Amino acid sequence: MRIERRGFDRIGPQGWNGTECAAFLDGVVQPGWHGCVAWRDADEPVMWRADETDLLPAPPIGTAVLAEDPVLPDGWWPQLNASLDALMGQTTWRIATPDTITITQAVVTESIRSVFADDFDTTVECWVPAHADLNWANLTAPAFCLFDWEDWGNAPRGLDSASLWASSLAVPALADRVRRERHRDFESRDGKLMTLFAASKILGPHAHREDPRVAPARSVAGQIVAELLDG
């Protein structure tokens, strides 16, 4: 049972039925959805929603940001790739809300420009369905499953891959594996922009010097900026 409490100001045009809508995605490994009930709080300006789903087939891999290698079985990665590729091939009216913020071209540009002031084009060319909260807390192993679908919707290609890479940076070998497995995303122009988008959240004004992700994020971002400037 997944129970969510949400204020009226956080129930936008796409609603808050992400888990229910995701149940109709083809080829994506996720818990089966059975039904829901929603009600308005009698005392506060909030809504409550309870969704009944199948149990997860295995424990979540970890927290949103990993500090050590989870040692995933080799068979896990093809399932991740198959689910993400299948997701990108769907059609939806939803717009992704990473960190609960609706993603738009303006949001992408503002986030990237807040850290990387170089004069390169930040225009996104390809928008595809994305989970939009892809991190190690929302994936299971050794049996693969992707869950927590409240933010999914159309987003720039590569958002999910870049998000998973960013949450892996404290474990360099894992971050490199993510880049290898999702190389088609990272090699695309939009994927490079999404890598900078993810890196900007690590390197921005609220960055912590002790964060082990800062140095590798800065290194990869520098390479990508150079590539974008070269055209």
PDB file of C-alpha atoms in Angstrom:
ATOM      1  CA  MET A   1       0.000   0.000   0.000  1.00  0.00           C
ATOM      2  CA  ARG A   2       1.422   3.374  -1.056  1.00  0.00           C
ATOM      3  CA  ILE A   3      -0.047   6.296   0.888  1.00  0.00           C
ATOM      4  CA  GLU A   4       0.528   9.885  -0.166  1.00  0.00           C
ATOM      5  CA  ARG A   5      -0.450  13.223   1.373  1.00  0.00           C
ATOM      6  CA  ARG A   6      -0.347  16.232  -0.940  1.00  0.00           C
ATOM      7  CA  GLY A   7      -1.327  19.880  -0.530  1.00  0.00           C
ATOM      8  CA  PHE A   8      -3.750  21.459  -2.981  1.00  0.00           C
ATOM      9  CA  ASP A   9      -0.906  23.606  -4.367  1.00  0.00           C
ATOM     10  CA  ARG A  10       0.940  20.456  -5.457  1.00  0.00           C
ATOM     11  CA  ILE A  11      -1.935  18.959  -7.413  1.00  0.00           C
ATOM     12  CA  GLY A  12      -1.403  20.486 -10.854  1.00  0.00           C
ATOM     13  CA  PRO A  13      -2.961  19.857 -14.245  1.00  0.00           C
ATOM     14  CA  GLN A  14      -1.582  16.320 -14.489  1.00  0.00           C
ATOM     15  CA  GLY A  15      -3.043  15.407 -11.117  1.00  0.00           C
ATOM     16  CA  TRP A  16      -1.308  13.013  -8.756  1.00  0.00           C
ATOM     17  CA  ASN A  17      -2.225   9.667 -10.288  1.00  0.00           C
ATOM     18  CA  GLY A  18       1.247   8.777 -11.515  1.00  0.00           C
ATOM     19  CA  THR A  19       1.191   5.227 -10.145  1.00  0.00           C
ATOM     20  CA  GLU A  20      -2.182   4.542 -11.741  1.00  0.00           C
ATOM     21  CA  CYS A  21      -1.165   5.993 -15.129  1.00  0.00           C
ATOM     22  CA  ALA A  22       2.149   4.131 -15.104  1.00  0.00           C
ATOM     23  CA  ALA A  23       0.276   0.832 -14.747  1.00  0.00           C
ATOM     24  CA  PHE A  24      -0.588   1.015 -18.452  1.00  0.00           C
ATOM     25  CA  LEU A  25       3.028   1.310 -19.652  1.00  0.00           C
ATOM     26  CA  ASP A  26       4.113  -1.596 -21.852  1.00  0.00           C
ATOM     27  CA  GLY A  27       7.409  -3.371 -21.325  1.00  0.00           C
ATOM     28  CA  VAL A  28       8.325  -1.626 -18.071  1.00  0.00           C
ATOM     29  CA  VAL A  29       9.001  -3.842 -15.038  1.00  0.00           C
ATOM     30  CA  GLN A  30       7.092  -2.349 -12.115  1.00  0.00           C
ATOM     31  CA  PRO A  31       4.729  -3.465  -9.341  1.00  0.00           C
ATOM     32  CA  GLY A  32       1.265  -4.329 -10.613  1.00  0.00           C
ATOM     33  CA  TRP A  33      -1.397  -1.747  -9.706  1.00  0.00           C
ATOM     34  CA  HIS A  34      -4.746  -2.919  -8.315  1.00  0.00           C
ATOM     35  CA  GLY A  35      -6.721   0.133  -7.269  1.00  0.00           C
ATOM     36  CA  CYS A  36      -6.826   3.312  -5.221  1.00  0.00           C
ATOM     37  CA  VAL A  37      -8.904   5.515  -2.978  1.00  0.00           C
ATOM     38  CA  ALA A  38      -8.511   9.292  -2.513  1.00  0.00           C
ATOM     39  CA  TRP A  39     -10.079  11.657  -0.002  1.00  0.00           C
ATOM     40  CA  ARG A  40      -9.924  15.273   1.124  1.00  0.00           C
ATOM     41  CA  ASP A  41      -8.628  16.013   4.596  1.00  0.00           C
ATOM     42  CA  ALA A  42     -11.357  17.388   6.833  1.00  0.00           C
ATOM     43  CA  ASP A  43      -9.053  19.755   8.714  1.00  0.00           C
ATOM     44  CA  GLU A  44      -6.298  20.828   6.293  1.00  0.00           C
ATOM     45  CA  PRO A  45      -6.073  21.891   2.617  1.00  0.00           C
ATOM     46  CA  VAL A  46      -4.608  18.546   1.583  1.00  0.00           C
ATOM     47  CA  MET A  47      -5.637  15.394  -0.226  1.00  0.00           C
ATOM     48  CA  TRP A  48      -4.828  11.822   0.700  1.00  0.00           C
ATOM     49  CA  ARG A  49      -4.424   8.923  -1.721  1.00  0.00           C
ATOM     50  CA  ALA A  50      -3.775   5.224  -1.140  1.00  0.00           C
ATOM     51  CA  ASP A  51      -2.704   2.963  -4.017  1.00  0.00           C
ATOM     52  CA  GLU A  52      -2.699  -0.818  -3.717  1.00  0.00           C
ATOM     53  CA  THR A  53       0.093  -2.509  -5.689  1.00  0.00           C
ATOM     54  CA  ASP A  54       1.955  -5.788  -5.773  1.00  0.00           C
ATOM     55  CA  LEU A  55       4.756  -6.206  -3.266  1.00  0.00           C
ATOM     56  CA  LEU A  56       8.230  -5.323  -4.508  1.00  0.00           C
ATOM     57  CA  PRO A  57      10.069  -8.449  -5.736  1.00  0.00           C
ATOM     58  CA  ALA A  58      13.224  -7.490  -3.818  1.00  0.00           C
ATOM     59  CA  PRO A  59      14.460  -4.757  -1.453  1.00  0.00           C
ATOM     60  CA  PRO A  60      15.286  -1.258  -2.717  1.00  0.00           C
ATOM     61  CA  ILE A  61      18.951  -1.079  -3.692  1.00  0.00           C
ATOM     62  CA  GLY A  62      19.760   1.797  -1.367  1.00  0.00           C
ATOM     63  CA  THR A  63      19.245   5.460  -0.708  1.00  0.00           C
ATOM     64  CA  ALA A  64      18.939   8.054  -3.460  1.00  0.00           C
ATOM     65  CA  VAL A  65      22.736   8.542  -3.424  1.00  0.00           C
ATOM     66  CA  LEU A  66      24.879   5.460  -2.944  1.00  0.00           C
ATOM     67  CA  ALA A  67      28.075   5.427  -0.913  1.00  0.00           C
ATOM     68  CA  GLU A  68      29.213   1.913  -1.850  1.00  0.00           C
ATOM     69  CA  ASP A  69      28.899  -0.456  -4.788  1.00  0.00           C
ATOM     70  CA  PRO A  70      25.658  -2.506  -4.601  1.00  0.00           C
ATOM     71  CA  VAL A  71      27.330  -5.328  -6.623  1.00  0.00           C
ATOM     72  CA  LEU A  72      24.451  -5.867  -9.037  1.00  0.00           C
ATOM     73  CA  PRO A  73      24.173  -9.118 -10.989  1.00  0.00           C
ATOM     74  CA  ASP A  74      25.038  -8.862 -14.688  1.00  0.00           C
ATOM     75  CA  GLY A  75      21.494  -9.857 -15.625  1.00  0.00           C
ATOM     76  CA  TRP A  76      20.128  -6.806 -13.822  1.00  0.00           C
ATOM     77  CA  TRP A  77      21.455  -4.276 -16.336  1.00  0.00           C
ATOM     78  CA  PRO A  78      19.684  -5.638 -19.428  1.00  0.00           C
ATOM     79  CA  GLN A  79      16.389  -5.389 -17.541  1.00  0.00           C
ATOM     80  CA  LEU A  80      17.105  -1.771 -16.631  1.00  0.00           C
ATOM     81  CA  ASN A  81      17.909  -0.976 -20.259  1.00  0.00           C
ATOM     82  CA  ALA A  82      14.846  -2.779 -21.574  1.00  0.00           C
ATOM     83  CA  SER A  83      12.513  -0.943 -19.184  1.00  0.00           C
ATOM     84  CA  LEU A  84      14.003   2.500 -19.849  1.00  0.00           C
ATOM     85  CA  ASP A  85      13.987   1.936 -23.606  1.00  0.00           C
ATOM     86  CA  ALA A  86      10.378   0.741 -23.463  1.00  0.00           C
ATOM     87  CA  LEU A  87       9.408   3.768 -21.383  1.00  0.00           C
ATOM     88  CA  MET A  88      10.957   6.151 -23.898  1.00  0.00           C
ATOM     89  CA  GLY A  89       8.834   4.583 -26.640  1.00  0.00           C
ATOM     90  CA  GLN A  90       5.491   5.317 -24.925  1.00  0.00           C
ATOM     91  CA  THR A  91       3.127   8.216 -25.475  1.00  0.00           C
ATOM     92  CA  THR A  92       1.746  10.354 -22.623  1.00  0.00           C
ATOM     93  CA  TRP A  93       0.189  13.742 -21.963  1.00  0.00           C
ATOM     94  CA  ARG A  94       1.964  13.950 -18.611  1.00  0.00           C
ATOM     95  CA  ILE A  95       4.917  16.300 -18.061  1.00  0.00           C
ATOM     96  CA  ALA A  96       7.695  15.083 -15.766  1.00  0.00           C
ATOM     97  CA  THR A  97       8.156  16.802 -12.402  1.00  0.00           C
ATOM     98  CA  PRO A  98      11.691  15.991 -11.149  1.00  0.00           C
ATOM     99  CA  ASP A  99      12.085  17.273  -7.588  1.00  0.00           C
ATOM    100  CA  THR A 100       8.346  18.139  -7.824  1.00  0.00           C
ATOM    101  CA  ILE A 101       9.116  20.918 -10.364  1.00  0.00           C
ATOM    102  CA  THR A 102       7.530  20.693 -13.815  1.00  0.00           C
ATOM    103  CA  ILE A 103      10.374  20.393 -16.292  1.00  0.00           C
ATOM    104  CA  THR A 104      10.333  22.905 -19.143  1.00  0.00           C
ATOM    105  CA  GLN A 105      12.866  24.346 -21.534  1.00  0.00           C
ATOM    106  CA  ALA A 106      13.108  27.398 -19.290  1.00  0.00           C
ATOM    107  CA  VAL A 107      13.829  25.254 -16.217  1.00  0.00           C
ATOM    108  CA  VAL A 108      16.527  23.330 -18.098  1.00  0.00           C
ATOM    109  CA  THR A 109      18.205  26.496 -19.353  1.00  0.00           C
ATOM    110  CA  GLU A 110      18.041  28.268 -15.993  1.00  0.00           C
ATOM    111  CA  SER A 111      19.499  25.311 -14.123  1.00  0.00           C
ATOM    112  CA  ILE A 112      22.372  24.802 -16.568  1.00  0.00           C
ATOM    113  CA  ARG A 113      23.156  28.516 -16.844  1.00  0.00           C
ATOM    114  CA  SER A 114      23.240  28.856 -13.052  1.00  0.00           C
ATOM    115  CA  VAL A 115      26.467  26.818 -13.059  1.00  0.00           C
ATOM    116  CA  PHE A 116      27.785  26.762 -16.613  1.00  0.00           C
ATOM    117  CA  ALA A 117      27.895  30.239 -18.142  1.00  0.00           C
ATOM    118  CA  ASP A 118      29.588  29.227 -21.410  1.00  0.00           C
ATOM    119  CA  ASP A 119      27.895  30.277 -24.618  1.00  0.00           C
ATOM    120  CA  PHE A 120      26.370  27.050 -25.942  1.00  0.00           C
ATOM    121  CA  ASP A 121      22.825  26.298 -27.016  1.00  0.00           C
ATOM    122  CA  THR A 122      20.689  24.656 -24.305  1.00  0.00           C
ATOM    123  CA  THR A 123      17.687  23.954 -26.542  1.00  0.00           C
ATOM    124  CA  VAL A 124      16.252  20.465 -26.029  1.00  0.00           C
ATOM    125  CA  GLU A 125      15.356  18.679 -29.254  1.00  0.00           C
ATOM    126  CA  CYS A 126      13.800  15.389 -28.122  1.00  0.00           C
ATOM    127  CA  TRP A 127      11.208  14.971 -25.376  1.00  0.00           C
ATOM    128  CA  VAL A 128      10.287  11.429 -24.321  1.00  0.00           C
ATOM    129  CA  PRO A 129       8.550   9.781 -21.346  1.00  0.00           C
ATOM    130  CA  ALA A 130      10.814   9.473 -18.304  1.00  0.00           C
ATOM    131  CA  HIS A 131      10.478   8.149 -14.767  1.00  0.00           C
ATOM    132  CA  ALA A 132      11.919  11.504 -13.588  1.00  0.00           C
ATOM    133  CA  ASP A 133      13.017  10.254 -10.154  1.00  0.00           C
ATOM    134  CA  LEU A 134      15.427   7.517 -11.186  1.00  0.00           C
ATOM    135  CA  ASN A 135      17.786   6.806  -8.320  1.00  0.00           C
ATOM    136  CA  TRP A 136      18.869   3.811  -6.284  1.00  0.00           C
ATOM    137  CA  ALA A 137      16.051   4.198  -3.764  1.00  0.00           C
ATOM    138  CA  ASN A 138      13.468   3.500  -6.486  1.00  0.00           C
ATOM    139  CA  LEU A 139      15.097   0.386  -7.967  1.00  0.00           C
ATOM    140  CA  THR A 140      15.212  -3.131  -6.537  1.00  0.00           C
ATOM    141  CA  ALA A 141      17.795  -5.941  -6.725  1.00  0.00           C
ATOM    142  CA  PRO A 142      18.663  -8.705  -7.249  1.00  0.00           C
ATOM    143  CA  ALA A 143      15.263  -8.917  -8.935  1.00  0.00           C
ATOM    144  CA  PHE A 144      14.825  -5.801 -11.049  1.00  0.00           C
ATOM    145  CA  CYS A 145      11.839  -3.506 -10.530  1.00  0.00           C
ATOM    146  CA  LEU A 146      11.255   0.218 -10.999  1.00  0.00           C
ATOM    147  CA  PHE A 147       8.780   1.905  -8.665  1.00  0.00           C
ATOM    148  CA  ASP A 148       7.602   5.283  -7.295  1.00  0.00           C
ATOM    149  CA  TRP A 149       5.987   6.791 -10.390  1.00  0.00           C
ATOM    150  CA  GLU A 150       4.543  10.023  -9.035  1.00  0.00           C
ATOM    151  CA  ASP A 151       6.803  12.288 -11.152  1.00  0.00           C
ATOM    152  CA  TRP A 152       6.854  10.498 -14.506  1.00  0.00           C
ATOM    153  CA  GLY A 153       6.036  12.180 -17.795  1.00  0.00           C
ATOM    154  CA  ASN A 154       7.623  13.741 -20.860  1.00  0.00           C
ATOM    155  CA  ALA A 155      11.146  15.084 -20.312  1.00  0.00           C
ATOM    156  CA  PRO A 156      14.308  15.708 -22.324  1.00  0.00           C
ATOM    157  CA  ARG A 157      15.888  12.499 -23.546  1.00  0.00           C
ATOM    158  CA  GLY A 158      18.539  11.321 -21.114  1.00  0.00           C
ATOM    159  CA  LEU A 159      17.009  12.719 -17.928  1.00  0.00           C
ATOM    160  CA  ASP A 160      16.673   9.289 -16.318  1.00  0.00           C
ATOM    161  CA  SER A 161      20.143   8.145 -17.325  1.00  0.00           C
ATOM    162  CA  ALA A 162      21.726  11.370 -16.111  1.00  0.00           C
ATOM    163  CA  SER A 163      19.820  11.210 -12.826  1.00  0.00           C
ATOM    164  CA  LEU A 164      20.993   7.659 -12.150  1.00  0.00           C
ATOM    165  CA  TRP A 165      24.559   8.624 -13.070  1.00  0.00           C
ATOM    166  CA  ALA A 166      24.452  11.590 -10.666  1.00  0.00           C
ATOM    167  CA  SER A 167      23.254   9.385  -7.812  1.00  0.00           C
ATOM    168  CA  SER A 168      26.141   6.987  -8.526  1.00  0.00           C
ATOM    169  CA  LEU A 169      29.049   9.449  -8.551  1.00  0.00           C
ATOM    170  CA  ALA A 170      30.278   8.572  -5.062  1.00  0.00           C
ATOM    171  CA  VAL A 171      31.040   5.101  -6.488  1.00  0.00           C
ATOM    172  CA  PRO A 172      33.110   5.844  -9.634  1.00  0.00           C
ATOM    173  CA  ALA A 173      32.914   2.319 -11.054  1.00  0.00           C
ATOM    174  CA  LEU A 174      29.125   2.356 -10.742  1.00  0.00           C
ATOM    175  CA  ALA A 175      28.837   5.776 -12.374  1.00  0.00           C
ATOM    176  CA  ASP A 176      31.015   4.535 -15.240  1.00  0.00           C
ATOM    177  CA  ARG A 177      28.805   1.453 -15.610  1.00  0.00           C
ATOM    178  CA  VAL A 178      25.708   3.638 -15.871  1.00  0.00           C
ATOM    179  CA  ARG A 179      27.365   5.685 -18.621  1.00  0.00           C
ATOM    180  CA  ARG A 180      28.370   2.532 -20.509  1.00  0.00           C
ATOM    181  CA  GLU A 181      24.973   0.896 -20.225  1.00  0.00           C
ATOM    182  CA  ARG A 182      23.108   4.041 -21.274  1.00  0.00           C
ATOM    183  CA  HIS A 183      25.712   5.282 -23.754  1.00  0.00           C
ATOM    184  CA  ARG A 184      23.151   6.084 -26.443  1.00  0.00           C
ATOM    185  CA  ASP A 185      21.506   8.583 -24.124  1.00  0.00           C
ATOM    186  CA  PHE A 186      24.781  10.114 -22.970  1.00  0.00           C
ATOM    187  CA  GLU A 187      26.140  10.425 -26.502  1.00  0.00           C
ATOM    188  CA  SER A 188      23.078  12.318 -27.724  1.00  0.00           C
ATOM    189  CA  ARG A 189      23.060  16.108 -27.539  1.00  0.00           C
ATOM    190  CA  ASP A 190      20.030  16.096 -25.263  1.00  0.00           C
ATOM    191  CA  GLY A 191      21.726  13.513 -23.051  1.00  0.00           C
ATOM    192  CA  LYS A 192      24.724  15.806 -22.703  1.00  0.00           C
ATOM    193  CA  LEU A 193      22.431  18.654 -21.694  1.00  0.00           C
ATOM    194  CA  MET A 194      20.725  16.405 -19.142  1.00  0.00           C
ATOM    195  CA  THR A 195      24.119  15.438 -17.732  1.00  0.00           C
ATOM    196  CA  LEU A 196      24.829  19.137 -17.183  1.00  0.00           C
ATOM    197  CA  PHE A 197      21.315  19.539 -15.746  1.00  0.00           C
ATOM    198  CA  ALA A 198      21.986  16.745 -13.234  1.00  0.00           C
ATOM    199  CA  ALA A 199      25.480  18.052 -12.491  1.00  0.00           C
ATOM    200  CA  SER A 200      24.152  21.565 -11.857  1.00  0.00           C
ATOM    201  CA  LYS A 201      22.208  20.248  -8.879  1.00  0.00           C
ATOM    202  CA  ILE A 202      25.445  18.941  -7.390  1.00  0.00           C
ATOM    203  CA  LEU A 203      27.656  21.898  -8.305  1.00  0.00           C
ATOM    204  CA  GLY A 204      25.176  24.725  -7.670  1.00  0.00           C
ATOM    205  CA  PRO A 205      25.285  27.383  -4.954  1.00  0.00           C
ATOM    206  CA  HIS A 206      24.204  24.909  -2.280  1.00  0.00           C
ATOM    207  CA  ALA A 207      26.955  22.391  -3.082  1.00  0.00           C
ATOM    208  CA  HIS A 208      28.762  20.811  -0.128  1.00  0.00           C
ATOM    209  CA  ARG A 209      32.537  20.566  -0.326  1.00  0.00           C
ATOM    210  CA  GLU A 210      32.405  17.227   1.483  1.00  0.00           C
ATOM    211  CA  ASP A 211      30.097  15.727  -1.155  1.00  0.00           C
ATOM    212  CA  PRO A 212      32.209  13.070  -2.944  1.00  0.00           C
ATOM    213  CA  ARG A 213      30.176  13.646  -6.112  1.00  0.00           C
ATOM    214  CA  VAL A 214      31.434  17.206  -6.627  1.00  0.00           C
ATOM    215  CA  ALA A 215      34.831  16.434  -8.167  1.00  0.00           C
ATOM    216  CA  PRO A 216      33.667  13.766 -10.643  1.00  0.00           C
ATOM    217  CA  ALA A 217      30.615  15.826 -11.599  1.00  0.00           C
ATOM    218  CA  ARG A 218      32.820  18.841 -12.306  1.00  0.00           C
ATOM    219  CA  SER A 219      35.237  16.726 -14.359  1.00  0.00           C
ATOM    220  CA  VAL A 220      32.584  15.156 -16.607  1.00  0.00           C
ATOM    221  CA  ALA A 221      30.690  18.441 -16.930  1.00  0.00           C
ATOM    222  CA  GLY A 222      33.852  20.188 -18.090  1.00  0.00           C
ATOM    223  CA  GLN A 223      34.313  17.627 -20.855  1.00  0.00           C
ATOM    224  CA  ILE A 224      30.708  17.985 -21.978  1.00  0.00           C
ATOM    225  CA  VAL A 225      30.828  21.781 -22.052  1.00  0.00           C
ATOM    226  CA  ALA A 226      33.904  21.557 -24.249  1.00  0.00           C
ATOM    227  CA  GLU A 227      32.111  19.157 -26.598  1.00  0.00           C
ATOM    228  CA  LEU A 228      29.060  21.427 -26.854  1.00  0.00           C
ATOM    229  CA  LEU A 229      31.227  24.468 -27.542  1.00  0.00           C
ATOM    230  CA  ASP A 230      32.968  22.566 -30.342  1.00  0.00           C
ATOM    231  CA  GLY A 231      29.584  21.922 -31.915  1.00  0.00           C
TER     232      GLY A 231
END
